[in-house]
mmCIF file of C-alpha atoms in Angstrom:
data_model
loop_
_atom_site.group_PDB
_atom_site.id
_atom_site.type_symbol
_atom_site.label_atom_id
_atom_site.label_comp_id
_atom_site.label_asym_id
_atom_site.label_seq_id
_atom_site.Cartn_x
_atom_site.Cartn_y
_atom_site.Cartn_z
ATOM 1 C CA UNK A 1 102.007 -10.003 144.447
ATOM 2 C CA UNK A 2 98.558 -10.753 144.947
ATOM 3 C CA UNK A 3 95.691 -9.087 142.831
ATOM 4 C CA UNK A 4 92.512 -7.625 143.130
ATOM 5 C CA UNK A 5 90.277 -9.352 145.292
ATOM 6 C CA UNK A 6 86.624 -9.629 145.737
ATOM 7 C CA UNK A 7 83.720 -10.970 148.600
ATOM 8 C CA UNK A 8 81.466 -12.423 148.541
ATOM 9 C CA UNK A 9 81.334 -14.195 144.706
ATOM 10 C CA UNK A 10 77.589 -14.210 144.408
ATOM 11 C CA UNK A 11 75.191 -12.338 147.470
ATOM 12 C CA UNK A 12 70.802 -12.959 146.844
ATOM 13 C CA UNK A 13 69.316 -10.006 148.870
ATOM 14 C CA UNK A 14 65.188 -9.170 148.731
ATOM 15 C CA UNK A 15 64.093 -5.108 147.752
ATOM 16 C CA UNK A 16 64.442 -3.098 150.928
ATOM 17 C CA UNK A 17 67.187 -4.759 152.230
ATOM 18 C CA UNK A 18 71.262 -3.648 152.788
ATOM 19 C CA UNK A 19 73.922 -4.795 151.232
ATOM 20 C CA UNK A 20 78.248 -4.813 151.632
ATOM 21 C CA UNK A 21 80.562 -5.423 149.303
ATOM 22 C CA UNK A 22 84.125 -5.592 149.897
ATOM 23 C CA UNK A 23 87.501 -5.983 147.720
ATOM 24 C CA UNK A 24 90.633 -5.831 148.804
ATOM 25 C CA UNK A 25 93.314 -3.491 146.104
ATOM 26 C CA UNK A 26 96.382 -5.115 144.739
ATOM 27 C CA UNK A 27 99.268 -4.206 147.065
ATOM 28 C CA UNK A 28 100.990 -1.460 146.040
ATOM 29 C CA UNK A 29 97.932 0.591 144.856
ATOM 30 C CA UNK A 30 96.170 3.655 146.563
ATOM 31 C CA UNK A 31 93.059 4.111 144.674
ATOM 32 C CA UNK A 32 89.902 1.898 144.948
ATOM 33 C CA UNK A 33 87.246 3.041 141.880
ATOM 34 C CA UNK A 34 84.098 0.363 142.328
ATOM 35 C CA UNK A 35 81.751 0.085 139.353
ATOM 36 C CA UNK A 36 78.446 -1.001 138.401
ATOM 37 C CA UNK A 37 77.545 -4.142 135.612
ATOM 38 C CA UNK A 38 73.979 -4.818 134.594
ATOM 39 C CA UNK A 39 73.749 -7.547 132.299
ATOM 40 C CA UNK A 40 74.545 -7.011 128.717
ATOM 41 C CA UNK A 41 75.864 -3.731 129.398
ATOM 42 C CA UNK A 42 79.407 -1.539 130.509
ATOM 43 C CA UNK A 43 80.509 -1.121 133.482
ATOM 44 C CA UNK A 44 79.176 2.145 134.802
ATOM 45 C CA UNK A 45 81.190 3.953 137.404
ATOM 46 C CA UNK A 46 80.106 4.376 141.146
ATOM 47 C CA UNK A 47 82.827 6.375 142.679
ATOM 48 C CA UNK A 48 86.204 6.619 142.990
ATOM 49 C CA UNK A 49 88.189 6.361 146.288
ATOM 50 C CA UNK A 50 91.668 8.283 147.160
ATOM 51 C CA UNK A 51 92.941 8.051 150.440
ATOM 52 C CA UNK A 52 90.095 6.271 151.989
ATOM 53 C CA UNK A 53 87.914 9.725 150.962
ATOM 54 C CA UNK A 54 85.741 10.411 148.024
ATOM 55 C CA UNK A 55 87.723 11.060 144.987
ATOM 56 C CA UNK A 56 84.925 11.157 142.119
ATOM 57 C CA UNK A 57 81.859 10.672 142.215
ATOM 58 C CA UNK A 58 79.172 9.292 138.687
ATOM 59 C CA UNK A 59 75.732 9.378 138.306
ATOM 60 C CA UNK A 60 74.682 7.557 141.340
ATOM 61 C CA UNK A 61 72.222 8.155 144.306
ATOM 62 C CA UNK A 62 73.193 8.691 147.708
ATOM 63 C CA UNK A 63 72.382 5.047 149.480
ATOM 64 C CA UNK A 64 75.807 4.264 146.945
ATOM 65 C CA UNK A 65 78.011 4.758 149.270
ATOM 66 C CA UNK A 66 81.814 3.856 150.388
ATOM 67 C CA UNK A 67 83.884 3.706 152.837
ATOM 68 C CA UNK A 68 88.515 2.444 152.447
ATOM 69 C CA UNK A 69 90.309 1.787 154.707
ATOM 70 C CA UNK A 70 94.093 2.577 155.882
ATOM 71 C CA UNK A 71 95.008 -0.914 154.110
ATOM 72 C CA UNK A 72 93.704 0.785 150.909
ATOM 73 C CA UNK A 73 90.749 -1.986 150.922
ATOM 74 C CA UNK A 74 87.208 -0.783 149.785
ATOM 75 C CA UNK A 75 83.197 -1.399 151.377
ATOM 76 C CA UNK A 76 80.852 -0.515 148.696
ATOM 77 C CA UNK A 77 77.265 -0.361 150.563
ATOM 78 C CA UNK A 78 73.830 -0.055 148.893
ATOM 79 C CA UNK A 79 71.296 0.728 151.031
ATOM 80 C CA UNK A 80 67.532 0.069 150.064
ATOM 81 C CA UNK A 81 67.803 -2.425 147.707
ATOM 82 C CA UNK A 82 65.930 -2.032 144.464
ATOM 83 C CA UNK A 83 65.496 -4.584 141.806
ATOM 84 C CA UNK A 84 66.962 -2.500 139.208
ATOM 85 C CA UNK A 85 70.442 -2.847 141.615
ATOM 86 C CA UNK A 86 71.258 -6.989 140.384
ATOM 87 C CA UNK A 87 74.134 -6.365 138.750
ATOM 88 C CA UNK A 88 77.686 -7.156 137.995
ATOM 89 C CA UNK A 89 79.732 -4.980 141.103
ATOM 90 C CA UNK A 90 83.504 -4.350 139.895
ATOM 91 C CA UNK A 91 86.461 -3.287 141.090
ATOM 92 C CA UNK A 92 89.413 -1.473 140.897
ATOM 93 C CA UNK A 93 92.828 -0.608 142.285
ATOM 94 C CA UNK A 94 95.248 1.882 140.585
ATOM 95 C CA UNK A 95 98.607 3.718 141.990
ATOM 96 C CA UNK A 96 98.291 6.963 142.146
ATOM 97 C CA UNK A 97 101.132 9.284 142.070
ATOM 98 C CA UNK A 98 100.187 13.056 144.193
ATOM 99 C CA UNK A 99 98.968 15.201 142.403
ATOM 100 C CA UNK A 100 97.720 13.137 139.141
ATOM 101 C CA UNK A 101 94.497 12.365 138.400
ATOM 102 C CA UNK A 102 93.137 8.715 138.934
ATOM 103 C CA UNK A 103 91.630 7.791 136.155
ATOM 104 C CA UNK A 104 94.152 8.068 133.897
ATOM 105 C CA UNK A 105 96.050 5.103 135.751
ATOM 106 C CA UNK A 106 96.150 1.458 134.909
ATOM 107 C CA UNK A 107 93.124 0.308 136.146
ATOM 108 C CA UNK A 108 93.490 -3.436 138.031
ATOM 109 C CA UNK A 109 90.330 -5.219 138.452
ATOM 110 C CA UNK A 110 88.884 -7.655 140.489
ATOM 111 C CA UNK A 111 86.194 -10.659 139.266
ATOM 112 C CA UNK A 112 83.870 -9.028 141.152
ATOM 113 C CA UNK A 113 80.772 -9.842 142.980
ATOM 114 C CA UNK A 114 77.480 -11.081 141.267
ATOM 115 C CA UNK A 115 74.655 -9.197 143.035
ATOM 116 C CA UNK A 116 70.938 -10.739 142.346
ATOM 117 C CA UNK A 117 68.236 -8.199 144.545
ATOM 118 C CA UNK A 118 64.702 -10.025 144.561
ATOM 119 C CA UNK B 1 79.420 15.084 128.047
ATOM 120 C CA UNK B 2 81.582 12.323 127.468
ATOM 121 C CA UNK B 3 80.480 8.792 125.910
ATOM 122 C CA UNK B 4 81.769 5.864 124.358
ATOM 123 C CA UNK B 5 79.821 3.694 121.257
ATOM 124 C CA UNK B 6 80.617 0.141 119.827
ATOM 125 C CA UNK B 7 78.808 0.149 117.327
ATOM 126 C CA UNK B 8 78.835 -4.127 116.685
ATOM 127 C CA UNK B 9 77.139 -5.161 119.584
ATOM 128 C CA UNK B 10 78.234 -8.793 118.182
ATOM 129 C CA UNK B 11 80.705 -9.768 115.646
ATOM 130 C CA UNK B 12 81.455 -13.708 114.621
ATOM 131 C CA UNK B 13 84.919 -13.953 112.567
ATOM 132 C CA UNK B 14 86.397 -17.353 111.605
ATOM 133 C CA UNK B 15 89.805 -19.098 113.609
ATOM 134 C CA UNK B 16 93.084 -17.549 111.462
ATOM 135 C CA UNK B 17 90.548 -14.310 110.347
ATOM 136 C CA UNK B 18 91.720 -10.603 110.548
ATOM 137 C CA UNK B 19 89.368 -9.085 113.404
ATOM 138 C CA UNK B 20 88.411 -5.137 114.068
ATOM 139 C CA UNK B 21 85.785 -4.134 116.385
ATOM 140 C CA UNK B 22 85.219 -0.335 116.432
ATOM 141 C CA UNK B 23 85.109 2.571 118.962
ATOM 142 C CA UNK B 24 84.412 5.923 118.495
ATOM 143 C CA UNK B 25 83.995 8.145 121.401
ATOM 144 C CA UNK B 26 83.211 11.964 122.534
ATOM 145 C CA UNK B 27 85.363 13.674 124.689
ATOM 146 C CA UNK B 28 86.361 17.624 124.161
ATOM 147 C CA UNK B 29 90.014 17.636 125.361
ATOM 148 C CA UNK B 30 92.658 14.881 124.534
ATOM 149 C CA UNK B 31 91.085 10.874 125.139
ATOM 150 C CA UNK B 32 92.560 8.508 127.127
ATOM 151 C CA UNK B 33 91.538 5.827 126.152
ATOM 152 C CA UNK B 34 91.700 1.756 126.629
ATOM 153 C CA UNK B 35 90.493 -1.271 125.460
ATOM 154 C CA UNK B 36 90.036 -4.167 128.415
ATOM 155 C CA UNK B 37 88.355 -8.082 127.404
ATOM 156 C CA UNK B 38 85.953 -9.155 129.809
ATOM 157 C CA UNK B 39 86.015 -13.877 129.764
ATOM 158 C CA UNK B 40 82.848 -14.909 131.818
ATOM 159 C CA UNK B 41 82.621 -14.515 135.157
ATOM 160 C CA UNK B 42 85.089 -12.721 135.361
ATOM 161 C CA UNK B 43 87.057 -8.981 135.540
ATOM 162 C CA UNK B 44 88.554 -6.582 133.081
ATOM 163 C CA UNK B 45 91.861 -7.435 131.392
ATOM 164 C CA UNK B 46 93.262 -4.652 130.072
ATOM 165 C CA UNK B 47 94.229 -4.975 126.603
ATOM 166 C CA UNK B 48 95.927 -1.627 125.565
ATOM 167 C CA UNK B 49 96.145 1.995 126.476
ATOM 168 C CA UNK B 50 96.434 5.690 124.747
ATOM 169 C CA UNK B 51 97.647 8.185 126.429
ATOM 170 C CA UNK B 52 99.556 10.285 123.943
ATOM 171 C CA UNK B 53 102.159 10.379 121.235
ATOM 172 C CA UNK B 54 102.126 7.427 118.223
ATOM 173 C CA UNK B 55 98.448 6.898 117.471
ATOM 174 C CA UNK B 56 99.308 2.686 116.406
ATOM 175 C CA UNK B 57 99.260 1.298 120.503
ATOM 176 C CA UNK B 58 100.523 -2.364 121.089
ATOM 177 C CA UNK B 59 99.011 -4.757 123.339
ATOM 178 C CA UNK B 60 98.596 -7.506 125.186
ATOM 179 C CA UNK B 61 97.486 -10.821 123.452
ATOM 180 C CA UNK B 62 98.642 -9.861 119.878
ATOM 181 C CA UNK B 63 96.118 -6.594 120.053
ATOM 182 C CA UNK B 64 97.183 -3.390 118.696
ATOM 183 C CA UNK B 65 94.231 -0.240 118.327
ATOM 184 C CA UNK B 66 95.266 2.810 116.627
ATOM 185 C CA UNK B 67 93.219 6.497 117.645
ATOM 186 C CA UNK B 68 92.656 8.470 114.555
ATOM 187 C CA UNK B 69 90.732 12.209 116.372
ATOM 188 C CA UNK B 70 89.521 13.444 112.935
ATOM 189 C CA UNK B 71 87.701 10.505 112.952
ATOM 190 C CA UNK B 72 86.961 10.478 116.858
ATOM 191 C CA UNK B 73 87.285 6.454 116.967
ATOM 192 C CA UNK B 74 90.015 4.182 118.529
ATOM 193 C CA UNK B 75 89.565 0.798 116.676
ATOM 194 C CA UNK B 76 91.174 -2.904 117.509
ATOM 195 C CA UNK B 77 92.431 -5.156 115.410
ATOM 196 C CA UNK B 78 94.012 -7.891 114.964
ATOM 197 C CA UNK B 79 95.562 -9.935 112.187
ATOM 198 C CA UNK B 80 94.891 -13.888 113.475
ATOM 199 C CA UNK B 81 92.150 -14.424 115.826
ATOM 200 C CA UNK B 82 92.080 -17.304 117.909
ATOM 201 C CA UNK B 83 89.670 -19.913 119.371
ATOM 202 C CA UNK B 84 90.150 -18.045 123.182
ATOM 203 C CA UNK B 85 89.961 -14.835 121.812
ATOM 204 C CA UNK B 86 86.228 -15.638 122.797
ATOM 205 C CA UNK B 87 85.436 -12.894 124.729
ATOM 206 C CA UNK B 88 83.472 -9.250 125.795
ATOM 207 C CA UNK B 89 85.660 -6.792 124.291
ATOM 208 C CA UNK B 90 85.016 -2.934 126.025
ATOM 209 C CA UNK B 91 85.787 0.245 124.980
ATOM 210 C CA UNK B 92 86.760 3.106 127.698
ATOM 211 C CA UNK B 93 87.786 6.541 127.735
ATOM 212 C CA UNK B 94 89.389 8.243 130.648
ATOM 213 C CA UNK B 95 86.670 11.633 131.474
ATOM 214 C CA UNK B 96 86.872 14.060 134.233
ATOM 215 C CA UNK B 97 85.726 13.810 137.367
ATOM 216 C CA UNK B 98 88.102 10.478 137.768
ATOM 217 C CA UNK B 99 85.519 7.966 136.092
ATOM 218 C CA UNK B 100 86.395 5.663 133.484
ATOM 219 C CA UNK B 101 83.293 5.870 130.230
ATOM 220 C CA UNK B 102 83.134 2.924 129.172
ATOM 221 C CA UNK B 103 81.026 1.000 125.784
ATOM 222 C CA UNK B 104 78.315 -0.982 125.571
ATOM 223 C CA UNK B 105 80.789 -3.720 124.471
ATOM 224 C CA UNK B 106 80.852 -6.214 121.191
ATOM 225 C CA UNK B 107 80.839 -10.499 121.955
ATOM 226 C CA UNK B 108 83.603 -11.818 120.489
ATOM 227 C CA UNK B 109 82.228 -15.009 118.535
ATOM 228 C CA UNK B 110 85.103 -17.636 116.531
ATOM 229 C CA UNK B 111 84.388 -19.877 114.196
ATOM 230 C CA UNK B 112 86.835 -22.656 114.232
#
C-alpha cells in the first residue's frame, strides 16, 4: 500500500509568482484535503476535494485553487504569491463513503511541501 | 466558531515520567476529536480519535485520551514517556464545512 506522497519537497519562489503543488493520495482513498502550516502554528484547512469537486473551503482567498483528477491525485495552485504564503503545505487523503462528511474520516498526511516566498 | 486551544506551547518531561498534554475545544455539537503527532520534517501521524462511545480512547504508541464534555477537554496522556516521543503534538476537532481545526501545538522535549 502506497502512502500519501507530495512533490516537490521544497520550493523557492518570489513574490508575485505562481506555484503548483502536487499530491498523490493513498491507494483506495477518494478525498484529498489541503492544509497550510505556518512556522510554529497548527495546520489550517485550505479546502477539500471529493470526486473531483471542491467540497469545503477554509478562510483562504480565491488565489488558492485546486484540482482533483480521476485517479484522485490533486494539485494546489497559488497565484500572486505573497511573503505570508511561506509555509509547509500538507496534503491528506481519506476514504469517504457516499453521504458522510469527509471531515470525520481518518486522514493520512503526506510529508508536505516546504514553500519559501522571497 | 469551532476552535481548539492547546494551553502549553512547550513541555519538558524526563524519560520514564508520565505525560499529560492539554486540549480544550469549542464546538456546538458533539465533537469529533483527534490527536496527531508530527516529528521534524515529517507529516502528521494520527495517534487516536474520538467519535462517540467510551470517553477513554486508546491510541498507538501507548497514548490514551479522555473526552470530558463538561470541561470541553480532550487531554492526551501517556504513563511513561520514551525519548522517541519527543515531537510536536496537535489536537484537532472535526468541524463543519468538511474541515478540521487544529490547535497551535505543544512541543514535547524528553530529558534523558
